[in-house]
Tab-separated table of C-alpha atoms and ligand atoms in Angstrom:
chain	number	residue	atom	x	y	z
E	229	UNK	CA	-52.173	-56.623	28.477
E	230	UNK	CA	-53.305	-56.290	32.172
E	231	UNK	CA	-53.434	-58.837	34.733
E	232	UNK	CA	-56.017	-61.822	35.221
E	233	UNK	CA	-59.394	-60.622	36.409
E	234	UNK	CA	-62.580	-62.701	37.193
E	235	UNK	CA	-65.490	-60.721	36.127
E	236	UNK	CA	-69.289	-62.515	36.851
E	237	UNK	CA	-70.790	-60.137	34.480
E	238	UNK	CA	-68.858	-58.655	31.633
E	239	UNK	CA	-70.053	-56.155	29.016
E	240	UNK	CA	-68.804	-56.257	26.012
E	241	UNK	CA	-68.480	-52.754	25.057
E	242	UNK	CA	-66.925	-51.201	28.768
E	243	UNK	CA	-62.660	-51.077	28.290
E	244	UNK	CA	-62.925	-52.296	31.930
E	245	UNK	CA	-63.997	-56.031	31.511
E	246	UNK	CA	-61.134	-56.395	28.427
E	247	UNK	CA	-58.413	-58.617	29.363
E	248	UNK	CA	-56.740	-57.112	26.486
E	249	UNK	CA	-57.248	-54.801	23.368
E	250	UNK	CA	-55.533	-55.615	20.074
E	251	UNK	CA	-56.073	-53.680	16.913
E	252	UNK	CA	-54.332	-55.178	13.784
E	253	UNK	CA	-55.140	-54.159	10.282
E	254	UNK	CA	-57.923	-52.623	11.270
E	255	UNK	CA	-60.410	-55.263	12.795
E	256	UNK	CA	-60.258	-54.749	17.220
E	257	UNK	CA	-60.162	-57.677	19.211
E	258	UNK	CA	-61.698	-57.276	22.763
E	259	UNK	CA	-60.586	-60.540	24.689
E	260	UNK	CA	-63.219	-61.321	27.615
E	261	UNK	CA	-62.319	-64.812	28.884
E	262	UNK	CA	-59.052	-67.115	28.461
E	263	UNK	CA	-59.488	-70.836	27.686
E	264	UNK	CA	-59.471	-72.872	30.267
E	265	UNK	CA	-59.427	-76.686	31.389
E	266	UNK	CA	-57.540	-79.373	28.878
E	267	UNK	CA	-59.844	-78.691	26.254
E	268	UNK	CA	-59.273	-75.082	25.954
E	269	UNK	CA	-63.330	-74.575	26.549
E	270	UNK	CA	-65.167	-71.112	26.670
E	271	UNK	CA	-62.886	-68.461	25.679
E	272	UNK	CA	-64.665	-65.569	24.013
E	273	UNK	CA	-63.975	-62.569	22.696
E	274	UNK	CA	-65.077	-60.256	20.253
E	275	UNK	CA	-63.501	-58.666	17.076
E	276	UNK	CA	-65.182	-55.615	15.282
E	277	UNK	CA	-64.691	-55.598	11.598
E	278	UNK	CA	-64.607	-52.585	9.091
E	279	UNK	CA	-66.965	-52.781	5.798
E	280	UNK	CA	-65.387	-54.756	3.176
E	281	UNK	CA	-62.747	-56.682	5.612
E	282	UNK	CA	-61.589	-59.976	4.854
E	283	UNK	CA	-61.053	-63.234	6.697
E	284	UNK	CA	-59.373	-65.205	3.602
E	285	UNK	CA	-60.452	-69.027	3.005
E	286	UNK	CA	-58.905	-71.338	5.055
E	287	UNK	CA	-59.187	-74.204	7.406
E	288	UNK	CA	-58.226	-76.118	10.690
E	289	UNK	CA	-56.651	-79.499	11.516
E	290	UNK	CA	-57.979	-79.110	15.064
E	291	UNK	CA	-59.897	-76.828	17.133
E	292	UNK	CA	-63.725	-75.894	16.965
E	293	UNK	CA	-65.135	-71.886	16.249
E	294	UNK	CA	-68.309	-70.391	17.211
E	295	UNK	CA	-68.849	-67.188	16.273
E	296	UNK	CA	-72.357	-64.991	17.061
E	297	UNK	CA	-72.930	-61.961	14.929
E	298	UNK	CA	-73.883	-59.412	17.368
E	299	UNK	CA	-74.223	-56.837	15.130
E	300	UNK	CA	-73.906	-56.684	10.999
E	301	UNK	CA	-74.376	-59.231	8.175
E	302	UNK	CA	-71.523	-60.975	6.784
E	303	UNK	CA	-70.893	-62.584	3.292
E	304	UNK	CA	-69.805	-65.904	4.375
E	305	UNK	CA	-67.722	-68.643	2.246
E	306	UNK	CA	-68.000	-72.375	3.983
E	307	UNK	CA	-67.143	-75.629	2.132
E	308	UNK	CA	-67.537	-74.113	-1.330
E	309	UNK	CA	-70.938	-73.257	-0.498
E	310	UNK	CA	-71.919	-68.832	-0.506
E	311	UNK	CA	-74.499	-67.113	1.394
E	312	UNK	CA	-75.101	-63.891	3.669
E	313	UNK	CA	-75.651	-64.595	7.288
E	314	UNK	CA	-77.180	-61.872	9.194
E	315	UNK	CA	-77.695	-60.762	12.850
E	316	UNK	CA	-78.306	-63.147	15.145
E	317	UNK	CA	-76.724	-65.987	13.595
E	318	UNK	CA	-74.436	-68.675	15.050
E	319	UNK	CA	-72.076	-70.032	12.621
E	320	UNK	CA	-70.236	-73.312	13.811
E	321	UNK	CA	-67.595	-74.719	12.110
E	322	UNK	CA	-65.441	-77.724	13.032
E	323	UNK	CA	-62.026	-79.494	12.090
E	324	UNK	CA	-61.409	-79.540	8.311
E	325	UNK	CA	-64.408	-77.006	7.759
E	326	UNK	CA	-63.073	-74.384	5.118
E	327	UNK	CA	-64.476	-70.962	5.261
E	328	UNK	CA	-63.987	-67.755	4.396
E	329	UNK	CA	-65.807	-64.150	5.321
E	330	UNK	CA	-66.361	-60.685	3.830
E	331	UNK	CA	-67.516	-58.482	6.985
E	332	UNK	CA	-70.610	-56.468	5.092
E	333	UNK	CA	-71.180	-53.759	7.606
E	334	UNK	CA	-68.930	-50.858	9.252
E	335	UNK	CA	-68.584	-52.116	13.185
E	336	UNK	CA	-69.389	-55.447	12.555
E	337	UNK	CA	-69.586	-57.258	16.235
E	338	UNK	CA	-68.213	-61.038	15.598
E	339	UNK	CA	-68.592	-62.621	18.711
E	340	UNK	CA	-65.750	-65.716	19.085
E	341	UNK	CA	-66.521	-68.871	21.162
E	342	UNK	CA	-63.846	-71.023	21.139
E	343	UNK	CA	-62.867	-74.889	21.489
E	344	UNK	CA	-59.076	-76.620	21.773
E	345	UNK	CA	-58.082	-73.471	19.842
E	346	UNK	CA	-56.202	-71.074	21.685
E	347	UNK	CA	-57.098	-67.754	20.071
E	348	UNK	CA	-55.625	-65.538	22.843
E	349	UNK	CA	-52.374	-66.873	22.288
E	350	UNK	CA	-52.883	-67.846	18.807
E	351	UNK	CA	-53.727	-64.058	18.100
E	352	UNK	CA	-50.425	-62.710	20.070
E	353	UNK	CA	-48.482	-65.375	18.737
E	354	UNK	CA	-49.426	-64.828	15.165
E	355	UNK	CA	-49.306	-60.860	14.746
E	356	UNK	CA	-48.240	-58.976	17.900
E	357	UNK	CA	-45.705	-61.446	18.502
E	358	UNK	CA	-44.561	-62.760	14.962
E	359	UNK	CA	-45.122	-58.606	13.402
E	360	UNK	CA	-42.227	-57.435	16.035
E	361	UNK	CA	-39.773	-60.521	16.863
E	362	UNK	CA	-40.648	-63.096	14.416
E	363	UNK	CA	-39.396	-64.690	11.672
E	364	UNK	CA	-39.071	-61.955	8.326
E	365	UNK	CA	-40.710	-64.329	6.085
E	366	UNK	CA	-44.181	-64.315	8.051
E	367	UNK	CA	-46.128	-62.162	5.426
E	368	UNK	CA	-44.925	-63.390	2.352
E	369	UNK	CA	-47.338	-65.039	1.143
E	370	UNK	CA	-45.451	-67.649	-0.655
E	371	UNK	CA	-45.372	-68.741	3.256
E	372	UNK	CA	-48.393	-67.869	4.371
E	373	UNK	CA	-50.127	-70.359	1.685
E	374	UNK	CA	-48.597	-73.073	3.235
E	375	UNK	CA	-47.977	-72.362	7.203
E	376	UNK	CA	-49.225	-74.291	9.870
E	377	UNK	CA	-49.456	-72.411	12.850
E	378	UNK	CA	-50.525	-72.676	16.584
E	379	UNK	CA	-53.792	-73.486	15.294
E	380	UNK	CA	-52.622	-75.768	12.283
E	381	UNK	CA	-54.147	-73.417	9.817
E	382	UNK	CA	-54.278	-74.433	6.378
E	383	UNK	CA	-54.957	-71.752	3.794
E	384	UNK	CA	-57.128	-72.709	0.962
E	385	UNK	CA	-57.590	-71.567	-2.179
E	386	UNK	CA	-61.436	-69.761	-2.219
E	387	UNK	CA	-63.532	-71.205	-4.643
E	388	UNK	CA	-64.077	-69.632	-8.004
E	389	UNK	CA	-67.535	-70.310	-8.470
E	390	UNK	CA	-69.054	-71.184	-4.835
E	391	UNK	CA	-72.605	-72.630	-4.975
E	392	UNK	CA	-75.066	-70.171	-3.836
E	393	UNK	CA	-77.442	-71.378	-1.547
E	394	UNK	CA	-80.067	-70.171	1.729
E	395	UNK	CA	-78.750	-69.636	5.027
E	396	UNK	CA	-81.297	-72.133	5.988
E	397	UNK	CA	-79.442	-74.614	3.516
E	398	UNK	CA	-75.587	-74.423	4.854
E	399	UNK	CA	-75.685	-76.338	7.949
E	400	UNK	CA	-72.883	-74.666	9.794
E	401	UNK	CA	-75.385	-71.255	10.032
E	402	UNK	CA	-77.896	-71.901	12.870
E	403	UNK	CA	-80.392	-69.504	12.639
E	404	UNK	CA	-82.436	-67.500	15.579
E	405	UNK	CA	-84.920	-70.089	15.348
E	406	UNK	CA	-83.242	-72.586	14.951
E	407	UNK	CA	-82.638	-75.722	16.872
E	408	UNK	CA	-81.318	-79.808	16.345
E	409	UNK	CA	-84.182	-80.039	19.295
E	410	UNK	CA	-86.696	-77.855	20.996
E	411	UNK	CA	-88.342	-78.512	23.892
E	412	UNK	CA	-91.023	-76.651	25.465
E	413	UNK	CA	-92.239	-76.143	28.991
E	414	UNK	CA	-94.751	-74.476	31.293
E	415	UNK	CA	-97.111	-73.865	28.116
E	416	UNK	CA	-94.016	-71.863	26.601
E	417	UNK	CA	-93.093	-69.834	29.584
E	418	UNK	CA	-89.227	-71.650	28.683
E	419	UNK	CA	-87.789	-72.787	25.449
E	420	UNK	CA	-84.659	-74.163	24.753
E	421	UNK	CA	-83.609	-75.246	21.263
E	422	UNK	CA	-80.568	-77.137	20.768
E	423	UNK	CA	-77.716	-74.845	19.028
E	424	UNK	CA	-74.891	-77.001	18.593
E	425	UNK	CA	-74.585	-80.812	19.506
E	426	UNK	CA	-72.204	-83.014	22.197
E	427	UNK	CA	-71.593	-84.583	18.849
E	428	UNK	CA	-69.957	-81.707	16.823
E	429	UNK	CA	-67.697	-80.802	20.124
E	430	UNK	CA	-65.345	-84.498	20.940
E	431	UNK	CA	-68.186	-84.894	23.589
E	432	UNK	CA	-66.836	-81.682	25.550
E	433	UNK	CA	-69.951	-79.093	25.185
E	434	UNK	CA	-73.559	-78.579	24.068
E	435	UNK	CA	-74.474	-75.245	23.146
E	436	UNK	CA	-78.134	-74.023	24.185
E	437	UNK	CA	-80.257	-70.964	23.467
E	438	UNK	CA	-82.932	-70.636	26.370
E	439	UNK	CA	-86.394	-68.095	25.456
E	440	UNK	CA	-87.232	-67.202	29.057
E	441	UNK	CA	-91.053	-65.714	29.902
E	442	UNK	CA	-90.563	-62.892	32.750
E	443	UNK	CA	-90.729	-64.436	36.143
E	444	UNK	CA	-88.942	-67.982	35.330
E	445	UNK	CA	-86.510	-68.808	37.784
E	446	UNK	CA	-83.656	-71.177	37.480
E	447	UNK	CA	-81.395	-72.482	40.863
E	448	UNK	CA	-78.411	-74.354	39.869
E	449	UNK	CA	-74.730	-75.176	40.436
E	450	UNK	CA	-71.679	-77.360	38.782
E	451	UNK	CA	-69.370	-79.372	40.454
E	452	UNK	CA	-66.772	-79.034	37.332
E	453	UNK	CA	-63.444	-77.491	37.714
E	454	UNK	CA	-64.837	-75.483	34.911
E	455	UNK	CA	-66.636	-72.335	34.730
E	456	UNK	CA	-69.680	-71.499	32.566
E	457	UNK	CA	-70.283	-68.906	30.249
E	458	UNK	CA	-73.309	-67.212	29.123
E	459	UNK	CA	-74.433	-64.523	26.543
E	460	UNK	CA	-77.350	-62.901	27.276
E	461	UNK	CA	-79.140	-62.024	23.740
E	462	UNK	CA	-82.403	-60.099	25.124
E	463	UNK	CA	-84.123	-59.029	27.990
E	464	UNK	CA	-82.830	-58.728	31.254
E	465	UNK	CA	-81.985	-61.235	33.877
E	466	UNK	CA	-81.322	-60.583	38.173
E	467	UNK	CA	-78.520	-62.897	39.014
E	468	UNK	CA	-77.221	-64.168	42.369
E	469	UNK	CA	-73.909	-65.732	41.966
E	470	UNK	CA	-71.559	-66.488	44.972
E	471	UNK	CA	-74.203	-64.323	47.086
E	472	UNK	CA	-73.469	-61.307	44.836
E	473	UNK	CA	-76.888	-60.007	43.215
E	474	UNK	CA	-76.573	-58.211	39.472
E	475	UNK	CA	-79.017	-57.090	37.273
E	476	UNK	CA	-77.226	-58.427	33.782
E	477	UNK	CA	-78.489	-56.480	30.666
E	478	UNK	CA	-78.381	-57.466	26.847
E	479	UNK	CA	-75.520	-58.186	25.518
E	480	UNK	CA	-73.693	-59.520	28.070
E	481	UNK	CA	-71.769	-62.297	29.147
E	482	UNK	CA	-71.883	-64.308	32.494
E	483	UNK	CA	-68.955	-66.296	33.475
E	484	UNK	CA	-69.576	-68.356	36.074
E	485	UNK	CA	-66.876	-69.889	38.700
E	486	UNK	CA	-66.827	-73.474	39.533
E	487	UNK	CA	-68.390	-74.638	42.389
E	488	UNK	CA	-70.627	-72.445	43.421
E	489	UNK	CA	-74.609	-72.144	43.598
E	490	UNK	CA	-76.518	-69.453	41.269
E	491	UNK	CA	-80.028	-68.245	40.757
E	492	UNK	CA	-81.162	-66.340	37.663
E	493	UNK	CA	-84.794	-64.547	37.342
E	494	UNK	CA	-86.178	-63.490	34.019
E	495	UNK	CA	-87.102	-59.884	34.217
E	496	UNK	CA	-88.601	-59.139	30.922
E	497	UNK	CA	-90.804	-61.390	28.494
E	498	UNK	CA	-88.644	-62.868	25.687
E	499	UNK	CA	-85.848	-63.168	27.469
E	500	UNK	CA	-82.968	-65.011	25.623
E	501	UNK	CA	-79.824	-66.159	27.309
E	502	UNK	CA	-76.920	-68.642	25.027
E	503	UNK	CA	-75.484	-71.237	27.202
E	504	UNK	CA	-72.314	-71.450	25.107
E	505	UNK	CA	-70.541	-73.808	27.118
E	506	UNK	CA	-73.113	-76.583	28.691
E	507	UNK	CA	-71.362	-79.335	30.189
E	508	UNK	CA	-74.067	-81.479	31.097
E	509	UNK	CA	-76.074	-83.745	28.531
E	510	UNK	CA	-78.366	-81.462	28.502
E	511	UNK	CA	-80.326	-83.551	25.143
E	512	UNK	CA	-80.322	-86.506	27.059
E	513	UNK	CA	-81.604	-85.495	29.722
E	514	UNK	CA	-84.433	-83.608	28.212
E	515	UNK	CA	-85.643	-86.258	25.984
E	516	UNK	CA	-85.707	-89.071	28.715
E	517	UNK	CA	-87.592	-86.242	31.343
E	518	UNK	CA	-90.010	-85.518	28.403
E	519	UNK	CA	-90.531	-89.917	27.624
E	520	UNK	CA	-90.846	-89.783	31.955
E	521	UNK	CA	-93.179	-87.039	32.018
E	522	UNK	CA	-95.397	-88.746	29.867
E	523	UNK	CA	-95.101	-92.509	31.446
E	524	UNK	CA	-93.868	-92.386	34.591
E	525	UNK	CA	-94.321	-88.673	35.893
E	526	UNK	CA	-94.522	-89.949	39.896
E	527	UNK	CA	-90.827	-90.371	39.375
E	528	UNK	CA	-90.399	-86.911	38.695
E	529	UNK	CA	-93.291	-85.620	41.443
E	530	UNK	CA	-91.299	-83.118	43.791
E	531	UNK	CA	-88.395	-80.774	42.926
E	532	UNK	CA	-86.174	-83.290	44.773
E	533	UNK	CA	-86.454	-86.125	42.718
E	534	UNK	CA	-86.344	-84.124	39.777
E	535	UNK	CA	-83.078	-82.875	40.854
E	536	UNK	CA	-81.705	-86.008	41.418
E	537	UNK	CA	-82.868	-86.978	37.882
E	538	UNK	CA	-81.165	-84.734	35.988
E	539	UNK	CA	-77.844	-84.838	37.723
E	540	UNK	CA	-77.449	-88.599	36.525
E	541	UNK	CA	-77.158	-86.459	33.051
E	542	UNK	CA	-74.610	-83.977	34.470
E	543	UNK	CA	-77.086	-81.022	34.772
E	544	UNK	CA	-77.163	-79.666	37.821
E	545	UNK	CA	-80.305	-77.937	38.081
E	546	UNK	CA	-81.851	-77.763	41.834
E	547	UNK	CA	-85.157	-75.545	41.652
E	548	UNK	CA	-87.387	-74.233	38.284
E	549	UNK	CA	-90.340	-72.206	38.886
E	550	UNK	CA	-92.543	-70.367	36.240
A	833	FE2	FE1	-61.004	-69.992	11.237
């Protein structure tokens, strides 16, 4: 395991940007970002999955997943209900949610977002740890049936005959296009559609996919003790963060500091960047701009006062041009 680093941009696939590389039974876990703050908020990573590998069914008394599959289709198990969820797809799952997955594809990419769950440690703990100076019962699975670990992980017994249903139909799968809300502006030039509610997270995140038109700009800052993270899906974005200027291809992450100001500029049409970690009421504050647009829209004439209208919601947002 090497040292802490603070990477702005990280890509997924360069040995460089991984805190840490763990291979276990064959799946690879590339760690990107430790949790951080007291609710253990944005730690990703990924783990790549050979064809036919198993996550058996089981649950959690606390803690919140989000995975992305980057790459692959998966058969997934989730409260007795079967499907196959495909690239693209976010699958959220929280407290007492069981679930259960068959990776379909060699190299599937699972791409981990995690809540109050501590996989970094959870992961060390469990095998690294546990395989070399733990306890000699840990893989019998007389004990493993009934152990509650660092994550208070209760196995479950998968379900015979699981209902087979749509991906559409399980709620916890939120397709490409999918969204709680979507909200449109500058005749489509930026879309954002609602992935995963304040209400699914204790009130600690909102998570928001953003469809950017080449040429939309964004200016904002934070002034959490938190930082931010991003995925960029598709397309290509030019960054300024902390006065350093990137050019951030697909696939990767951005993991902003606290504090400080950033700028992002769409470079290509279609653009799609995941805000997997948004702080701010971000559905608030879009529903009451879109009720103020439409009744009161001198309140919301010049960049300034919108600016100060949105941070009453928490979102920091200082210029938007399109
Ligand atoms: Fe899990």
């Amino acid at each position: 395991m090497k040292g802490y680093q603070y990477k702005f941009i990280i890509q997924p696939d360069d040995p460089r940007d991984w805190l840490f590389n763990l291979t276990h039974e064959g799946e690879t876990v590339h760690q990107f970002t430790w949790p951080e703050g007291p609710f253990e908020k944005n730690e990703c990573s990924d783990t790549i999955y050979r064809a036919g590998e198993k996550v058996p069914y089981h649950e959690h008394k606390k803690g919140i997943e989000t995975f992305l599959i980057a790459k692959g289709s998966v058969d997934v198990t989730i409260r007795g209900k079967h499907t196959v969820a495909h690239e693209g797809d976010i699958i959220f799952l929280a407290p007492y949610t069981a679930h259960g997955f068959i990776y379909l594809e060699e190299g599937t990419i699972w791409r981990e977002f995690f809540q109050e769950i501590n996989m970094s440690g959870g992961i060390m703990n469990k095998h690294t740890v546990m395989d070399n100076y733990g306890m000699d019962f840990y893989w019998e699975p007389e004990f493993r049936a009934r152990y509650l670990g660092k994550n208070e992980q209760v196995v479950r017994i998968p379900p015979a005959h699981p209902e087979e249903v749509s991906r559409e139909e399980l709620k916890e799968i939120r397709t490409p296009e999918f969204g709680f809300s979507t909200f449109r502006f500058g005749d489509g030039a930026i879309v954002l559609r609602q992935k995963v509610g304040r209400w699914e997270t204790n009130g600690v995140r909102e998570v928001w996919q953003a469809i950017l038109r080449k040429g939309v700009k964004v200016a904002w800052n934070a002034p959490y003790g938190e930082s931010e993270i991003y995925h960029l899906r598709k397309g290509r974005l030019h960054m300024k963060i902390m006065d350093e200027e990137y050019t951030v291809e697909a696939g990767s992450f951005i993991h902003i500091p606290p504090y400080v100001k950033r700028e992002m500029e769409a470079l290509e049409d279609g653009t799609e960047l995941l805000d997997a970690g948004c702080s701010g009421c971000m559905l608030d504050m879009l529903e009451d701009y879109v009720t103020l647009q439409a009744t009161e829209p001198e309140k919301l004439a010049t960049p300034e006062a919108r600016s100060k209208f949105m941070q009453q919601y928490g979102v920091y947002i200082t210029d938007v041009s399109y």
